[in-house]
Amino acid sequence: MTTITAALRTGHVGLNVTDLERSLAFYRDALGFGLLGEGKEDGRRFAFLGRDGELVLTLWQQADHPYAPRAAGLHHLAFSAGAIEEVRAYEERLRGLGVDFAYEGVVAHREGAASGGIFFHDPDGTRLEISVPTGAEGAPAPVEAAPTCGFF
């Protein structure tokens, strides 16, 4: 038996989408991901998205219905930013694109937390987060006595 010496880390995330072109435009224009590769064959459409040549997200056009928050599987997809100013810049970009937000502005992860960010939805309703570990001190916590990213 092989001994495991390194901890696992997330490689990339795959999302089922209902309309690949719409989702590709969202993740490219709203979040700045670049197209690394794609499949255009009927019934087998997909897109590999990333930054600096590193795969971050794969979109698979194989969903018939939008995201279902009460179904088993993905709860939300969180991205980390370097500073609260970056989170606010993304918020401004997303608002300019008419993106649906779960909460108004930057919120703390819980009452009194330094960590926090913005919570919003992609075109299929998948909940997304852009957050930082510090910098959200004093931001409101919209969900009392529970993690902001936990319940919807």
GROMACS .gro file of N, CA and C in nm:
model
  456
    1MET      N    1   0.083  -0.117   0.000
    1MET     CA    2   0.000   0.000   0.000
    1MET      C    3   0.089   0.125   0.000
    2THR      N    4   0.053   0.225  -0.081
    2THR     CA    5   0.128   0.349  -0.091
    2THR      C    6   0.094   0.440   0.026
    3THR      N    7   0.197   0.501   0.082
    3THR     CA    8   0.176   0.597   0.191
    3THR      C    9   0.143   0.733   0.132
    4ILE      N   10   0.044   0.796   0.189
    4ILE     CA   11   0.004   0.931   0.145
    4ILE      C   12   0.083   1.031   0.228
    5THR      N   13   0.157   1.118   0.161
    5THR     CA   14   0.241   1.213   0.232
    5THR      C   15   0.197   1.357   0.218
    6ALA      N   16   0.112   1.386   0.122
    6ALA     CA   17   0.068   1.525   0.099
    6ALA      C   18  -0.083   1.535   0.118
    7ALA      N   19  -0.126   1.647   0.168
    7ALA     CA   20  -0.270   1.672   0.184
    7ALA      C   21  -0.332   1.705   0.049
    8LEU      N   22  -0.456   1.664   0.032
    8LEU     CA   23  -0.528   1.697  -0.090
    8LEU      C   24  -0.565   1.844  -0.091
    9ARG      N   25  -0.578   1.901  -0.210
    9ARG     CA   26  -0.627   2.037  -0.225
    9ARG      C   27  -0.723   2.038  -0.344
   10THR      N   28  -0.806   2.137  -0.351
   10THR     CA   29  -0.900   2.146  -0.461
   10THR      C   30  -0.825   2.167  -0.592
   11GLY      N   31  -0.858   2.090  -0.692
   11GLY     CA   32  -0.796   2.105  -0.823
   11GLY      C   33  -0.874   2.204  -0.908
   12HIS      N   34  -0.997   2.170  -0.941
   12HIS     CA   35  -1.087   2.259  -1.013
   12HIS      C   36  -1.230   2.219  -0.977
   13VAL      N   37  -1.325   2.302  -1.012
   13VAL     CA   38  -1.465   2.275  -0.985
   13VAL      C   39  -1.537   2.262  -1.119
   14GLY      N   40  -1.624   2.165  -1.131
   14GLY     CA   41  -1.706   2.149  -1.250
   14GLY      C   42  -1.851   2.184  -1.218
   15LEU      N   43  -1.910   2.270  -1.301
   15LEU     CA   44  -2.049   2.311  -1.280
   15LEU      C   45  -2.133   2.271  -1.402
   16ASN      N   46  -2.247   2.210  -1.378
   16ASN     CA   47  -2.344   2.189  -1.484
   16ASN      C   48  -2.417   2.320  -1.509
   17VAL      N   49  -2.434   2.355  -1.635
   17VAL     CA   50  -2.504   2.479  -1.671
   17VAL      C   51  -2.611   2.448  -1.776
   18THR      N   52  -2.709   2.538  -1.786
   18THR     CA   53  -2.817   2.518  -1.884
   18THR      C   54  -2.784   2.579  -2.019
   19ASP      N   55  -2.700   2.683  -2.021
   19ASP     CA   56  -2.666   2.754  -2.144
   19ASP      C   57  -2.518   2.791  -2.138
   20LEU      N   58  -2.435   2.716  -2.209
   20LEU     CA   59  -2.291   2.735  -2.200
   20LEU      C   60  -2.248   2.875  -2.241
   21GLU      N   61  -2.301   2.929  -2.348
   21GLU     CA   62  -2.259   3.061  -2.394
   21GLU      C   63  -2.289   3.168  -2.289
   22ARG      N   64  -2.407   3.162  -2.229
   22ARG     CA   65  -2.445   3.258  -2.126
   22ARG      C   66  -2.354   3.246  -2.004
   23SER      N   67  -2.329   3.125  -1.958
   23SER     CA   68  -2.244   3.104  -1.842
   23SER      C   69  -2.099   3.139  -1.871
   24LEU      N   70  -2.052   3.106  -1.989
   24LEU     CA   71  -1.916   3.141  -2.029
   24LEU      C   72  -1.897   3.293  -2.027
   25ALA      N   73  -1.993   3.366  -2.081
   25ALA     CA   74  -1.986   3.512  -2.080
   25ALA      C   75  -1.985   3.565  -1.937
   26PHE      N   76  -2.066   3.509  -1.849
   26PHE     CA   77  -2.070   3.554  -1.710
   26PHE      C   78  -1.935   3.533  -1.642
   27TYR      N   79  -1.882   3.413  -1.646
   27TYR     CA   80  -1.757   3.384  -1.575
   27TYR      C   81  -1.638   3.456  -1.638
   28ARG      N   82  -1.644   3.485  -1.765
   28ARG     CA   83  -1.539   3.561  -1.832
   28ARG      C   84  -1.552   3.710  -1.799
   29ASP      N   85  -1.670   3.768  -1.824
   29ASP     CA   86  -1.688   3.912  -1.809
   29ASP      C   87  -1.701   3.957  -1.664
   30ALA      N   88  -1.772   3.883  -1.583
   30ALA     CA   89  -1.795   3.923  -1.444
   30ALA      C   90  -1.679   3.888  -1.353
   31LEU      N   91  -1.618   3.772  -1.375
   31LEU     CA   92  -1.514   3.726  -1.282
   31LEU      C   93  -1.375   3.722  -1.343
   32GLY      N   94  -1.363   3.746  -1.472
   32GLY     CA   95  -1.232   3.759  -1.534
   32GLY      C   96  -1.160   3.630  -1.568
   33PHE      N   97  -1.231   3.518  -1.575
   33PHE     CA   98  -1.166   3.393  -1.612
   33PHE      C   99  -1.142   3.388  -1.762
   34GLY      N  100  -1.031   3.328  -1.800
   34GLY     CA  101  -1.000   3.311  -1.941
   34GLY      C  102  -1.039   3.173  -1.989
   35LEU      N  103  -1.069   3.164  -2.118
   35LEU     CA  104  -1.104   3.036  -2.180
   35LEU      C  105  -0.976   2.959  -2.210
   36LEU      N  106  -0.960   2.841  -2.150
   36LEU     CA  107  -0.842   2.759  -2.172
   36LEU      C  108  -0.866   2.652  -2.277
   37GLY      N  109  -0.990   2.615  -2.298
   37GLY     CA  110  -1.025   2.513  -2.396
   37GLY      C  111  -1.175   2.491  -2.394
   38GLU      N  112  -1.225   2.432  -2.503
   38GLU     CA  113  -1.369   2.406  -2.508
   38GLU      C  114  -1.402   2.292  -2.601
   39GLY      N  115  -1.519   2.236  -2.579
   39GLY     CA  116  -1.575   2.133  -2.665
   39GLY      C  117  -1.703   2.186  -2.724
   40LYS      N  118  -1.716   2.178  -2.856
   40LYS     CA  119  -1.832   2.237  -2.922
   40LYS      C  120  -1.923   2.135  -2.990
   41GLU      N  121  -1.897   2.009  -2.969
   41GLU     CA  122  -1.975   1.903  -3.031
   41GLU      C  123  -2.117   1.901  -2.973
   42ASP      N  124  -2.218   1.887  -3.058
   42ASP     CA  125  -2.357   1.881  -3.012
   42ASP      C  126  -2.372   1.773  -2.905
   43GLY      N  127  -2.435   1.811  -2.795
   43GLY     CA  128  -2.459   1.717  -2.686
   43GLY      C  129  -2.338   1.697  -2.596
   44ARG      N  130  -2.225   1.760  -2.628
   44ARG     CA  131  -2.103   1.744  -2.548
   44ARG      C  132  -2.028   1.878  -2.541
   45ARG      N  133  -2.101   1.983  -2.504
   45ARG     CA  134  -2.041   2.117  -2.498
   45ARG      C  135  -1.987   2.144  -2.359
   46PHE      N  136  -1.865   2.199  -2.353
   46PHE     CA  137  -1.802   2.232  -2.227
   46PHE      C  138  -1.699   2.341  -2.248
   47ALA      N  139  -1.656   2.403  -2.138
   47ALA     CA  140  -1.553   2.506  -2.143
   47ALA      C  141  -1.464   2.493  -2.020
   48PHE      N  142  -1.332   2.498  -2.042
   48PHE     CA  143  -1.233   2.501  -1.935
   48PHE      C  144  -1.194   2.646  -1.911
   49LEU      N  145  -1.209   2.694  -1.788
   49LEU     CA  146  -1.178   2.833  -1.754
   49LEU      C  147  -1.069   2.840  -1.648
   50GLY      N  148  -0.987   2.944  -1.657
   50GLY     CA  149  -0.881   2.957  -1.558
   50GLY      C  150  -0.813   3.091  -1.564
   51ARG      N  151  -0.701   3.096  -1.494
   51ARG     CA  152  -0.616   3.216  -1.489
   51ARG      C  153  -0.471   3.171  -1.499
   52ASP      N  154  -0.394   3.246  -1.574
   52ASP     CA  155  -0.251   3.218  -1.588
   52ASP      C  156  -0.225   3.072  -1.627
   53GLY      N  157  -0.312   3.018  -1.711
   53GLY     CA  158  -0.296   2.882  -1.760
   53GLY      C  159  -0.339   2.773  -1.663
   54GLU      N  160  -0.384   2.809  -1.544
   54GLU     CA  161  -0.426   2.711  -1.444
   54GLU      C  162  -0.577   2.692  -1.448
   55LEU      N  163  -0.622   2.568  -1.466
   55LEU     CA  164  -0.764   2.535  -1.469
   55LEU      C  165  -0.826   2.560  -1.332
   56VAL      N  166  -0.937   2.636  -1.330
   56VAL     CA  167  -1.008   2.667  -1.207
   56VAL      C  168  -1.150   2.611  -1.212
   57LEU      N  169  -1.213   2.621  -1.328
   57LEU     CA  170  -1.356   2.592  -1.339
   57LEU      C  171  -1.386   2.528  -1.474
   58THR      N  172  -1.469   2.426  -1.473
   58THR     CA  173  -1.517   2.365  -1.597
   58THR      C  174  -1.669   2.380  -1.600
   59LEU      N  175  -1.720   2.429  -1.711
   59LEU     CA  176  -1.863   2.442  -1.731
   59LEU      C  177  -1.908   2.331  -1.825
   60TRP      N  178  -2.010   2.258  -1.786
   60TRP     CA  179  -2.065   2.148  -1.865
   60TRP      C  180  -2.208   2.181  -1.900
   61GLN      N  181  -2.240   2.190  -2.028
   61GLN     CA  182  -2.379   2.218  -2.066
   61GLN      C  183  -2.453   2.086  -2.070
   62GLN      N  184  -2.510   2.049  -1.954
   62GLN     CA  185  -2.587   1.925  -1.947
   62GLN      C  186  -2.697   1.931  -1.842
   63ALA      N  187  -2.729   2.052  -1.796
   63ALA     CA  188  -2.837   2.069  -1.699
   63ALA      C  189  -2.964   2.110  -1.772
   64ASP      N  190  -3.076   2.057  -1.727
   64ASP     CA  191  -3.206   2.094  -1.783
   64ASP      C  192  -3.276   2.202  -1.702
   65HIS      N  193  -3.233   2.220  -1.577
   65HIS     CA  194  -3.299   2.313  -1.487
   65HIS      C  195  -3.193   2.395  -1.412
   66PRO      N  196  -3.231   2.512  -1.361
   66PRO     CA  197  -3.137   2.593  -1.283
   66PRO      C  198  -3.097   2.524  -1.153
   67TYR      N  199  -2.999   2.583  -1.087
   67TYR     CA  200  -2.948   2.535  -0.959
   67TYR      C  201  -3.061   2.517  -0.859
   68ALA      N  202  -3.056   2.409  -0.783
   68ALA     CA  203  -3.157   2.380  -0.681
   68ALA      C  204  -3.091   2.383  -0.543
   69PRO      N  205  -3.110   2.491  -0.466
   69PRO     CA  206  -3.042   2.503  -0.336
   69PRO      C  207  -3.072   2.389  -0.239
   70ARG      N  208  -3.186   2.326  -0.249
   70ARG     CA  209  -3.224   2.221  -0.154
   70ARG      C  210  -3.182   2.081  -0.199
   71ALA      N  211  -3.118   2.070  -0.316
   71ALA     CA  212  -3.073   1.940  -0.365
   71ALA      C  213  -2.935   1.908  -0.310
   72ALA      N  214  -2.906   1.780  -0.295
   72ALA     CA  215  -2.772   1.740  -0.252
   72ALA      C  216  -2.670   1.780  -0.360
   73GLY      N  217  -2.549   1.809  -0.317
   73GLY     CA  218  -2.444   1.848  -0.411
   73GLY      C  219  -2.385   1.983  -0.373
   74LEU      N  220  -2.343   2.059  -0.470
   74LEU     CA  221  -2.277   2.186  -0.447
   74LEU      C  222  -2.366   2.281  -0.367
   75HIS      N  223  -2.312   2.336  -0.260
   75HIS     CA  224  -2.383   2.434  -0.178
   75HIS      C  225  -2.356   2.575  -0.231
   76HIS      N  226  -2.230   2.610  -0.244
   76HIS     CA  227  -2.190   2.737  -0.306
   76HIS      C  228  -2.044   2.726  -0.347
   77LEU      N  229  -2.002   2.815  -0.430
   77LEU     CA  230  -1.865   2.818  -0.479
   77LEU      C  231  -1.801   2.947  -0.431
   78ALA      N  232  -1.691   2.936  -0.356
   78ALA     CA  233  -1.626   3.052  -0.297
   78ALA      C  234  -1.492   3.079  -0.363
   79PHE      N  235  -1.468   3.205  -0.393
   79PHE     CA  236  -1.340   3.250  -0.446
   79PHE      C  237  -1.277   3.343  -0.342
   80SER      N  238  -1.145   3.339  -0.329
   80SER     CA  239  -1.073   3.425  -0.235
   80SER      C  240  -1.009   3.540  -0.309
   81ALA      N  241  -1.021   3.658  -0.251
   81ALA     CA  242  -0.954   3.777  -0.305
   81ALA      C  243  -0.838   3.813  -0.214
   82GLY      N  244  -0.750   3.901  -0.263
   82GLY     CA  245  -0.633   3.938  -0.185
   82GLY      C  246  -0.659   4.045  -0.081
   83ALA      N  247  -0.759   4.129  -0.103
   83ALA     CA  248  -0.788   4.239  -0.012
   83ALA      C  249  -0.934   4.281  -0.028
   84ILE      N  250  -0.987   4.346   0.076
   84ILE     CA  251  -1.127   4.389   0.074
   84ILE      C  252  -1.154   4.484  -0.042
   85GLU      N  253  -1.052   4.562  -0.084
   85GLU     CA  254  -1.070   4.653  -0.197
   85GLU      C  255  -1.099   4.576  -0.326
   86GLU      N  256  -1.039   4.459  -0.340
   86GLU     CA  257  -1.067   4.374  -0.457
   86GLU      C  258  -1.211   4.324  -0.453
   87VAL      N  259  -1.258   4.287  -0.334
   87VAL     CA  260  -1.397   4.242  -0.320
   87VAL      C  261  -1.491   4.355  -0.361
   88ARG      N  262  -1.463   4.474  -0.316
   88ARG     CA  263  -1.548   4.589  -0.350
   88ARG      C  264  -1.542   4.622  -0.500
   89ALA      N  265  -1.426   4.601  -0.562
   89ALA     CA  266  -1.414   4.622  -0.707
   89ALA      C  267  -1.498   4.519  -0.783
   90TYR      N  268  -1.496   4.394  -0.738
   90TYR     CA  269  -1.582   4.292  -0.799
   90TYR      C  270  -1.729   4.326  -0.779
   91GLU      N  271  -1.762   4.374  -0.659
   91GLU     CA  272  -1.901   4.412  -0.633
   91GLU      C  273  -1.946   4.519  -0.733
   92GLU      N  274  -1.864   4.619  -0.755
   92GLU     CA  275  -1.898   4.726  -0.849
   92GLU      C  276  -1.915   4.671  -0.991
   93ARG      N  277  -1.823   4.584  -1.033
   93ARG     CA  278  -1.833   4.524  -1.166
   93ARG      C  279  -1.961   4.443  -1.179
   94LEU      N  280  -1.990   4.359  -1.079
   94LEU     CA  281  -2.108   4.274  -1.083
   94LEU      C  282  -2.237   4.356  -1.085
   95ARG      N  283  -2.241   4.461  -1.005
   95ARG     CA  284  -2.361   4.548  -1.005
   95ARG      C  285  -2.381   4.611  -1.142
   96GLY      N  286  -2.272   4.652  -1.205
   96GLY     CA  287  -2.280   4.710  -1.339
   96GLY      C  288  -2.333   4.613  -1.443
   97LEU      N  289  -2.314   4.483  -1.416
   97LEU     CA  290  -2.363   4.379  -1.507
   97LEU      C  291  -2.504   4.331  -1.469
   98GLY      N  292  -2.561   4.388  -1.363
   98GLY     CA  293  -2.697   4.350  -1.322
   98GLY      C  294  -2.707   4.216  -1.253
   99VAL      N  295  -2.599   4.171  -1.190
   99VAL     CA  296  -2.597   4.041  -1.123
   99VAL      C  297  -2.684   4.044  -0.997
  100ASP      N  298  -2.750   3.932  -0.970
  100ASP     CA  299  -2.838   3.915  -0.854
  100ASP      C  300  -2.753   3.885  -0.729
  101PHE      N  301  -2.766   3.970  -0.626
  101PHE     CA  302  -2.692   3.952  -0.501
  101PHE      C  303  -2.780   3.886  -0.396
  102ALA      N  304  -2.719   3.802  -0.312
  102ALA     CA  305  -2.790   3.739  -0.201
  102ALA      C  306  -2.806   3.836  -0.084
  103TYR      N  307  -2.706   3.923  -0.063
  103TYR     CA  308  -2.708   4.022   0.044
  103TYR      C  309  -2.666   4.156  -0.015
  104GLU      N  310  -2.697   4.263   0.055
  104GLU     CA  311  -2.660   4.396   0.009
  104GLU      C  312  -2.516   4.428   0.051
  105GLY      N  313  -2.426   4.438  -0.045
  105GLY     CA  314  -2.288   4.477  -0.018
  105GLY      C  315  -2.206   4.372   0.054
  106VAL      N  316  -2.092   4.418   0.105
  106VAL     CA  317  -2.000   4.330   0.179
  106VAL      C  318  -2.064   4.295   0.313
  107VAL      N  319  -2.060   4.168   0.347
  107VAL     CA  320  -2.112   4.120   0.475
  107VAL      C  321  -2.006   4.035   0.544
  108ALA      N  322  -2.013   4.030   0.677
  108ALA     CA  323  -1.921   3.948   0.756
  108ALA      C  324  -1.965   3.801   0.748
  109HIS      N  325  -1.870   3.711   0.766
  109HIS     CA  326  -1.903   3.568   0.766
  109HIS      C  327  -1.988   3.529   0.886
  110ARG      N  328  -1.975   3.603   0.994
  110ARG     CA  329  -2.059   3.583   1.113
  110ARG      C  330  -2.045   3.710   1.197
  111GLU      N  331  -2.126   3.724   1.297
  111GLU     CA  332  -2.123   3.844   1.381
  111GLU      C  333  -1.984   3.866   1.439
  112GLY      N  334  -1.930   3.986   1.422
  112GLY     CA  335  -1.800   4.021   1.477
  112GLY      C  336  -1.679   3.968   1.404
  113ALA      N  337  -1.699   3.900   1.292
  113ALA     CA  338  -1.587   3.841   1.219
  113ALA      C  339  -1.511   3.945   1.138
  114ALA      N  340  -1.382   3.922   1.120
  114ALA     CA  341  -1.300   4.007   1.032
  114ALA      C  342  -1.312   3.961   0.888
  115SER      N  343  -1.350   3.835   0.869
  115SER     CA  344  -1.363   3.781   0.734
  115SER      C  345  -1.501   3.809   0.679
  116GLY      N  346  -1.510   3.817   0.547
  116GLY     CA  347  -1.639   3.840   0.484
  116GLY      C  348  -1.622   3.870   0.337
  117GLY      N  349  -1.732   3.901   0.272
  117GLY     CA  350  -1.727   3.927   0.130
  117GLY      C  351  -1.863   3.952   0.071
  118ILE      N  352  -1.876   3.921  -0.057
  118ILE     CA  353  -2.001   3.940  -0.129
  118ILE      C  354  -2.055   3.804  -0.171
  119PHE      N  355  -2.186   3.794  -0.178
  119PHE     CA  356  -2.256   3.671  -0.214
  119PHE      C  357  -2.354   3.704  -0.326
  120PHE      N  358  -2.349   3.627  -0.433
  120PHE     CA  359  -2.429   3.657  -0.552
  120PHE      C  360  -2.456   3.527  -0.627
  121HIS      N  361  -2.527   3.537  -0.740
  121HIS     CA  362  -2.568   3.418  -0.815
  121HIS      C  363  -2.523   3.427  -0.960
  122ASP      N  364  -2.487   3.310  -1.015
  122ASP     CA  365  -2.454   3.305  -1.157
  122ASP      C  366  -2.584   3.295  -1.237
  123PRO      N  367  -2.579   3.289  -1.370
  123PRO     CA  368  -2.702   3.287  -1.451
  123PRO      C  369  -2.796   3.170  -1.423
  124ASP      N  370  -2.742   3.059  -1.370
  124ASP     CA  371  -2.827   2.944  -1.337
  124ASP      C  372  -2.869   2.942  -1.190
  125GLY      N  373  -2.834   3.047  -1.115
  125GLY     CA  374  -2.873   3.055  -0.975
  125GLY      C  375  -2.775   2.993  -0.878
  126THR      N  376  -2.661   2.942  -0.925
  126THR     CA  377  -2.560   2.888  -0.835
  126THR      C  378  -2.506   3.002  -0.748
  127ARG      N  379  -2.501   2.979  -0.619
  127ARG     CA  380  -2.456   3.082  -0.526
  127ARG      C  381  -2.304   3.089  -0.528
  128LEU      N  382  -2.252   3.211  -0.541
  128LEU     CA  383  -2.109   3.236  -0.546
  128LEU      C  384  -2.069   3.334  -0.436
  129GLU      N  385  -1.943   3.327  -0.398
  129GLU     CA  386  -1.890   3.413  -0.293
  129GLU      C  387  -1.751   3.459  -0.334
  130ILE      N  388  -1.721   3.585  -0.308
  130ILE     CA  389  -1.584   3.635  -0.317
  130ILE      C  390  -1.555   3.696  -0.181
  131SER      N  391  -1.452   3.644  -0.113
  131SER     CA  392  -1.429   3.688   0.024
  131SER      C  393  -1.280   3.702   0.055
  132VAL      N  394  -1.255   3.760   0.172
  132VAL     CA  395  -1.120   3.779   0.225
  132VAL      C  396  -1.120   3.737   0.372
  133PRO      N  397  -1.003   3.695   0.425
  133PRO     CA  398  -0.997   3.654   0.565
  133PRO      C  399  -1.000   3.770   0.663
  134THR      N  400  -0.962   3.890   0.619
  134THR     CA  401  -0.967   4.009   0.704
  134THR      C  402  -1.008   4.129   0.619
  135GLY      N  403  -1.056   4.232   0.686
  135GLY     CA  404  -1.095   4.354   0.616
  135GLY      C  405  -1.243   4.382   0.621
  136ALA      N  406  -1.322   4.286   0.668
  136ALA     CA  407  -1.468   4.305   0.674
  136ALA      C  408  -1.514   4.340   0.814
  137GLU      N  409  -1.421   4.380   0.900
  137GLU     CA  410  -1.457   4.419   1.035
  137GLU      C  411  -1.565   4.528   1.029
  138GLY      N  412  -1.667   4.513   1.109
  138GLY     CA  413  -1.774   4.613   1.113
  138GLY      C  414  -1.883   4.592   1.009
  139ALA      N  415  -1.862   4.501   0.914
  139ALA     CA  416  -1.966   4.473   0.815
  139ALA      C  417  -2.080   4.397   0.883
  140PRO      N  418  -2.202   4.415   0.837
  140PRO     CA  419  -2.314   4.344   0.899
  140PRO      C  420  -2.307   4.194   0.874
  141ALA      N  421  -2.366   4.118   0.964
  141ALA     CA  422  -2.379   3.973   0.949
  141ALA      C  423  -2.528   3.945   0.930
  142PRO      N  424  -2.571   3.914   0.809
  142PRO     CA  425  -2.714   3.903   0.781
  142PRO      C  426  -2.784   3.781   0.841
  143VAL      N  427  -2.707   3.680   0.882
  143VAL     CA  428  -2.768   3.560   0.939
  143VAL      C  429  -2.723   3.550   1.084
  144GLU      N  430  -2.815   3.573   1.176
  144GLU     CA  431  -2.783   3.575   1.318
  144GLU      C  432  -2.740   3.437   1.368
  145ALA      N  433  -2.630   3.431   1.443
  145ALA     CA  434  -2.581   3.310   1.511
  145ALA      C  435  -2.554   3.193   1.414
  146ALA      N  436  -2.522   3.221   1.290
  146ALA     CA  437  -2.488   3.115   1.195
  146ALA      C  438  -2.395   3.173   1.090
  147PRO      N  439  -2.316   3.090   1.024
  147PRO     CA  440  -2.228   3.141   0.918
  147PRO      C  441  -2.310   3.202   0.803
  148THR      N  442  -2.269   3.318   0.757
  148THR     CA  443  -2.340   3.386   0.647
  148THR      C  444  -2.349   3.299   0.523
  149CYS      N  445  -2.243   3.223   0.496
  149CYS     CA  446  -2.242   3.142   0.374
  149CYS      C  447  -2.317   3.010   0.391
  150GLY      N  448  -2.371   2.983   0.510
  150GLY     CA  449  -2.427   2.852   0.537
  150GLY      C  450  -2.570   2.825   0.499
  151PHE      N  451  -2.659   2.919   0.518
  151PHE     CA  452  -2.801   2.892   0.496
  151PHE      C  453  -2.860   2.992   0.398
  152PHE      N  454  -2.951   2.942   0.311
  152PHE     CA  455  -3.021   3.035   0.223
  152PHE      C  456  -3.167   2.999   0.214
   0.00000   0.00000   0.00000
